[in-house]
Short mmCIF file of C-alpha atoms in Angstrom, two decimals:
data_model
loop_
_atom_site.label_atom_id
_atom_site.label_comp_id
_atom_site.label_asym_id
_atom_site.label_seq_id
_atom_site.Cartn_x
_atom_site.Cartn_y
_atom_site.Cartn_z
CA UNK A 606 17.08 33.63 -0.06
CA UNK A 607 13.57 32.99 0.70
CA UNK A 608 12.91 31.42 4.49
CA UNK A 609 11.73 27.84 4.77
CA UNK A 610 8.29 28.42 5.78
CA UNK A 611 7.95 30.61 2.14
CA UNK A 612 10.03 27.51 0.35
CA UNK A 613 7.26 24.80 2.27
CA UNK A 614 4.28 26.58 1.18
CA UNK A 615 5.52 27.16 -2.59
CA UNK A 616 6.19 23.03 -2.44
CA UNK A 617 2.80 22.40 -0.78
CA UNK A 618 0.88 24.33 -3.11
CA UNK A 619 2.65 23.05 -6.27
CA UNK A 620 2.28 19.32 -4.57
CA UNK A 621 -0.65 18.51 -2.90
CA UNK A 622 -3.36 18.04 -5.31
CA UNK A 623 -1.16 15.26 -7.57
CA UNK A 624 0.15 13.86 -4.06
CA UNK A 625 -4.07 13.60 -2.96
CA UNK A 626 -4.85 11.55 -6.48
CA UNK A 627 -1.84 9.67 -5.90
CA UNK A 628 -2.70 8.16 -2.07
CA UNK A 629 -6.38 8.16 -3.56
CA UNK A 630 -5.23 5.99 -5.88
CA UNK A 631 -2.52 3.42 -3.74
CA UNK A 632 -4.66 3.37 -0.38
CA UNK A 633 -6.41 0.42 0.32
CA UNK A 634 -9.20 2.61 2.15
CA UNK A 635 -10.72 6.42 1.03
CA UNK A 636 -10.26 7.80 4.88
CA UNK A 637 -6.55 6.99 5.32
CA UNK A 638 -5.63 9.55 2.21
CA UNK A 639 -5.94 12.96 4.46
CA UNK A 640 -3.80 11.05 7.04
CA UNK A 641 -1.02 9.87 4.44
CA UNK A 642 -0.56 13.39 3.49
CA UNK A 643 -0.23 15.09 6.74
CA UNK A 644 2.75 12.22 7.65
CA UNK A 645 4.01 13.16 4.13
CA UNK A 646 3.99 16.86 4.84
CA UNK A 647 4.85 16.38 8.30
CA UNK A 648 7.93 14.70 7.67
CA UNK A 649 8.94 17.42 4.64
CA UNK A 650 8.63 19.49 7.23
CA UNK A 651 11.30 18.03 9.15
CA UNK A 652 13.64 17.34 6.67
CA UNK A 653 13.31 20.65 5.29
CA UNK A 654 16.71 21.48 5.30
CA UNK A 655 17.34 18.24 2.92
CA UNK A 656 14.68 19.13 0.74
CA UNK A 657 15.90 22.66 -0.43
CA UNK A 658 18.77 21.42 -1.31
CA UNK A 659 18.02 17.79 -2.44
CA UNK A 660 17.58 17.68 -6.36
CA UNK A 661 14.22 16.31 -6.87
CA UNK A 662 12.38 16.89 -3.89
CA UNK A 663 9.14 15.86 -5.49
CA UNK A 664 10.48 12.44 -6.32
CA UNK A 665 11.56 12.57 -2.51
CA UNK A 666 7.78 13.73 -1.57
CA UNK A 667 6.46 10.41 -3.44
CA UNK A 668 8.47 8.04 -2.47
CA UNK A 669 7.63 9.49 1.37
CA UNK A 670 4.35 9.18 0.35
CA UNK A 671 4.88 5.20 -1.27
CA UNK A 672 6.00 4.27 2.55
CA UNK A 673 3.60 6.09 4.16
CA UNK A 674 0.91 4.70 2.37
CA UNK A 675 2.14 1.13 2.73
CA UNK A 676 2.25 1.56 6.28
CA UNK A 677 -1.57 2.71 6.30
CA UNK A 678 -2.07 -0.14 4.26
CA UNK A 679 -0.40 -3.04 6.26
CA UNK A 680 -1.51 -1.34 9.56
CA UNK A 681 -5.33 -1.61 7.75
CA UNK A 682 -5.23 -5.18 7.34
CA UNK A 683 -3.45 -6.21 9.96
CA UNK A 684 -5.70 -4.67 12.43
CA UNK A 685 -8.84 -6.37 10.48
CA UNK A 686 -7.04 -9.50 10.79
CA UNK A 687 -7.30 -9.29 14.75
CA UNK A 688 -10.81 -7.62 14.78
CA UNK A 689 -12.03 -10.67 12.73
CA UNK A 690 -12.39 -13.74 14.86
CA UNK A 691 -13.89 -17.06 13.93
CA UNK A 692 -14.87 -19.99 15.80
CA UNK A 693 -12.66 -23.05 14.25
CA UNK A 694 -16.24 -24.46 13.10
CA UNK A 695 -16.50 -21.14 11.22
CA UNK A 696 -13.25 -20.94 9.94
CA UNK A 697 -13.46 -24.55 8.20
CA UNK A 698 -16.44 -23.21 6.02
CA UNK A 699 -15.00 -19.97 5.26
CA UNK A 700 -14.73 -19.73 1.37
CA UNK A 701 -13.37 -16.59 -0.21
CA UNK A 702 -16.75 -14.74 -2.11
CA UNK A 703 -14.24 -11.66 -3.69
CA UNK A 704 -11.49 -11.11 -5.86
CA UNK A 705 -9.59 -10.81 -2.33
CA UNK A 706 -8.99 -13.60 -0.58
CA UNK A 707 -10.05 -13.17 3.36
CA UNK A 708 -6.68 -12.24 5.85
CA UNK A 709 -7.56 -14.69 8.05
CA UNK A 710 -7.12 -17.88 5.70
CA UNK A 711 -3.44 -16.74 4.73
CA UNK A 712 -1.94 -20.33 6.71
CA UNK A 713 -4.29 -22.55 4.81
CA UNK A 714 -2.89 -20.91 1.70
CA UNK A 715 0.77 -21.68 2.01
CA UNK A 716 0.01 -25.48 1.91
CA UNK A 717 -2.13 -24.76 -1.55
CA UNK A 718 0.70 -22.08 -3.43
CA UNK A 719 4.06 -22.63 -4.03
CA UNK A 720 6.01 -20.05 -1.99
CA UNK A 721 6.73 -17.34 -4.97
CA UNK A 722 2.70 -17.46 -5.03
CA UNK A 723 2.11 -17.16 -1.18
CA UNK A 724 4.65 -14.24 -1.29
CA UNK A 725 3.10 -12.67 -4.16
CA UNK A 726 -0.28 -13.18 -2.60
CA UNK A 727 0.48 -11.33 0.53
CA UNK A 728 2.73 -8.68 -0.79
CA UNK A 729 -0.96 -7.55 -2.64
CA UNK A 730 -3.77 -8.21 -0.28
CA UNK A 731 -1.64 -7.81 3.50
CA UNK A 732 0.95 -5.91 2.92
CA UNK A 733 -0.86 -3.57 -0.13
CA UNK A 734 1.42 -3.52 -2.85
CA UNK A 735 -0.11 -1.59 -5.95
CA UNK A 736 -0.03 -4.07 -9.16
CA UNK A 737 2.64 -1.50 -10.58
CA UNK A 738 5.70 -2.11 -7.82
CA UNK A 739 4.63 -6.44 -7.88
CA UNK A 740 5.19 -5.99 -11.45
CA UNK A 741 8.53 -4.75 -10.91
CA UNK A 742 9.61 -7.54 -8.24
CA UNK A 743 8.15 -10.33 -10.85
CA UNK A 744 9.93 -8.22 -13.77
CA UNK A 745 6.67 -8.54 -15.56
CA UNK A 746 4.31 -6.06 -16.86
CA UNK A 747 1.50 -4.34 -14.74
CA UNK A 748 -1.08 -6.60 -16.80
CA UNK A 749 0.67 -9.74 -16.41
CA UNK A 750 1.06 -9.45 -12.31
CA UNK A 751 -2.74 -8.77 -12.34
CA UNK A 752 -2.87 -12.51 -14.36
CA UNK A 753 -0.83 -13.70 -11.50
CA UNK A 754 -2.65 -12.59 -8.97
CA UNK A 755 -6.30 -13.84 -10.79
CA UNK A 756 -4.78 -17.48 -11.38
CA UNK A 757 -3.66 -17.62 -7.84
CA UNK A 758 -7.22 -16.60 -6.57
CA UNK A 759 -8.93 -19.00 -8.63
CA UNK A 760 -6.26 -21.63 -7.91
CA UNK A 761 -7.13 -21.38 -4.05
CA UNK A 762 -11.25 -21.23 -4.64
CA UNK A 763 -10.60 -25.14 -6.38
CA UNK A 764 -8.40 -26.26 -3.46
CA UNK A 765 -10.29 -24.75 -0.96
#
């Protein structure tokens, strides 16, 4: 029986490039993607004993790495909501410029969108949701969530 160090290696070797393309791909910033993977491997590491027995312990490795990279995520924007600070004066004037709608205007939104859109709206752009798992909570496709999401950004730039 091989020793778990020997069975952690073998899985890290066989995982980590298709685990680095897929936090590349979900993390709302480039930087947090060498951090993901360390909490990922980290906590293989101490569930080892669950993972050489459990039977898909890749399937366990991404969905570790799902959480961990919608914690990096929320952490991400929350912390730029508190860094950015406006005077009120400011904050009146502030139009959205991007496909992504500034963090700090998210309580002049829910007056504009219904509350499926608000929810929608900040399960993408706070919280990070890829267009993939909001396509699954609005049991649409991965196209038609990414509709969504455009009409509600161009329903707030003519109320706002």
């Amino acid at each position: 029986m091989r020793s778990n160090e020997d069975f952690f290696n073998d899985m890290y070797r066989e995982t980590i490039r298709p685990l680095r393309s897929y936090a590349r791909k979900h993390s709302c910033h480039p930087d947090f993607v060498d951090d993901i993977l360390q909490e990922v491997y980290l906590e293989a590491f101490r569930h080892i004993q669950i993972l050489r027995t459990h039977e898909n312990c890749i399937g366990w490795l991404y969905k570790t790495a799902a959480y961990k990279t919608l914690k990096f995520n929320k952490n991400y924007y929350t912390s730029a909501a508190r860094e950015t600070v406006y005077e009120e004066s400011e904050a009146e004037n502030l139009v959205p410029i991007s496909e992504e709608p500034a963090i700090v205007r998210f309580g002049e939104y829910r007056a504009v969108l219904s509350p499926e859109e608000y929810d929608l709206l900040l399960k993408k752009y706070r919280d990070g949701f890829p267009y993939r798992e909001l396509a699954k909570i609005t049991h649409t496709s991965v196209s038609g969530s990414r509709t969504r999401l455009c009409r509600i950004v161009k329903k707030l730039r003519e109320h706002l």
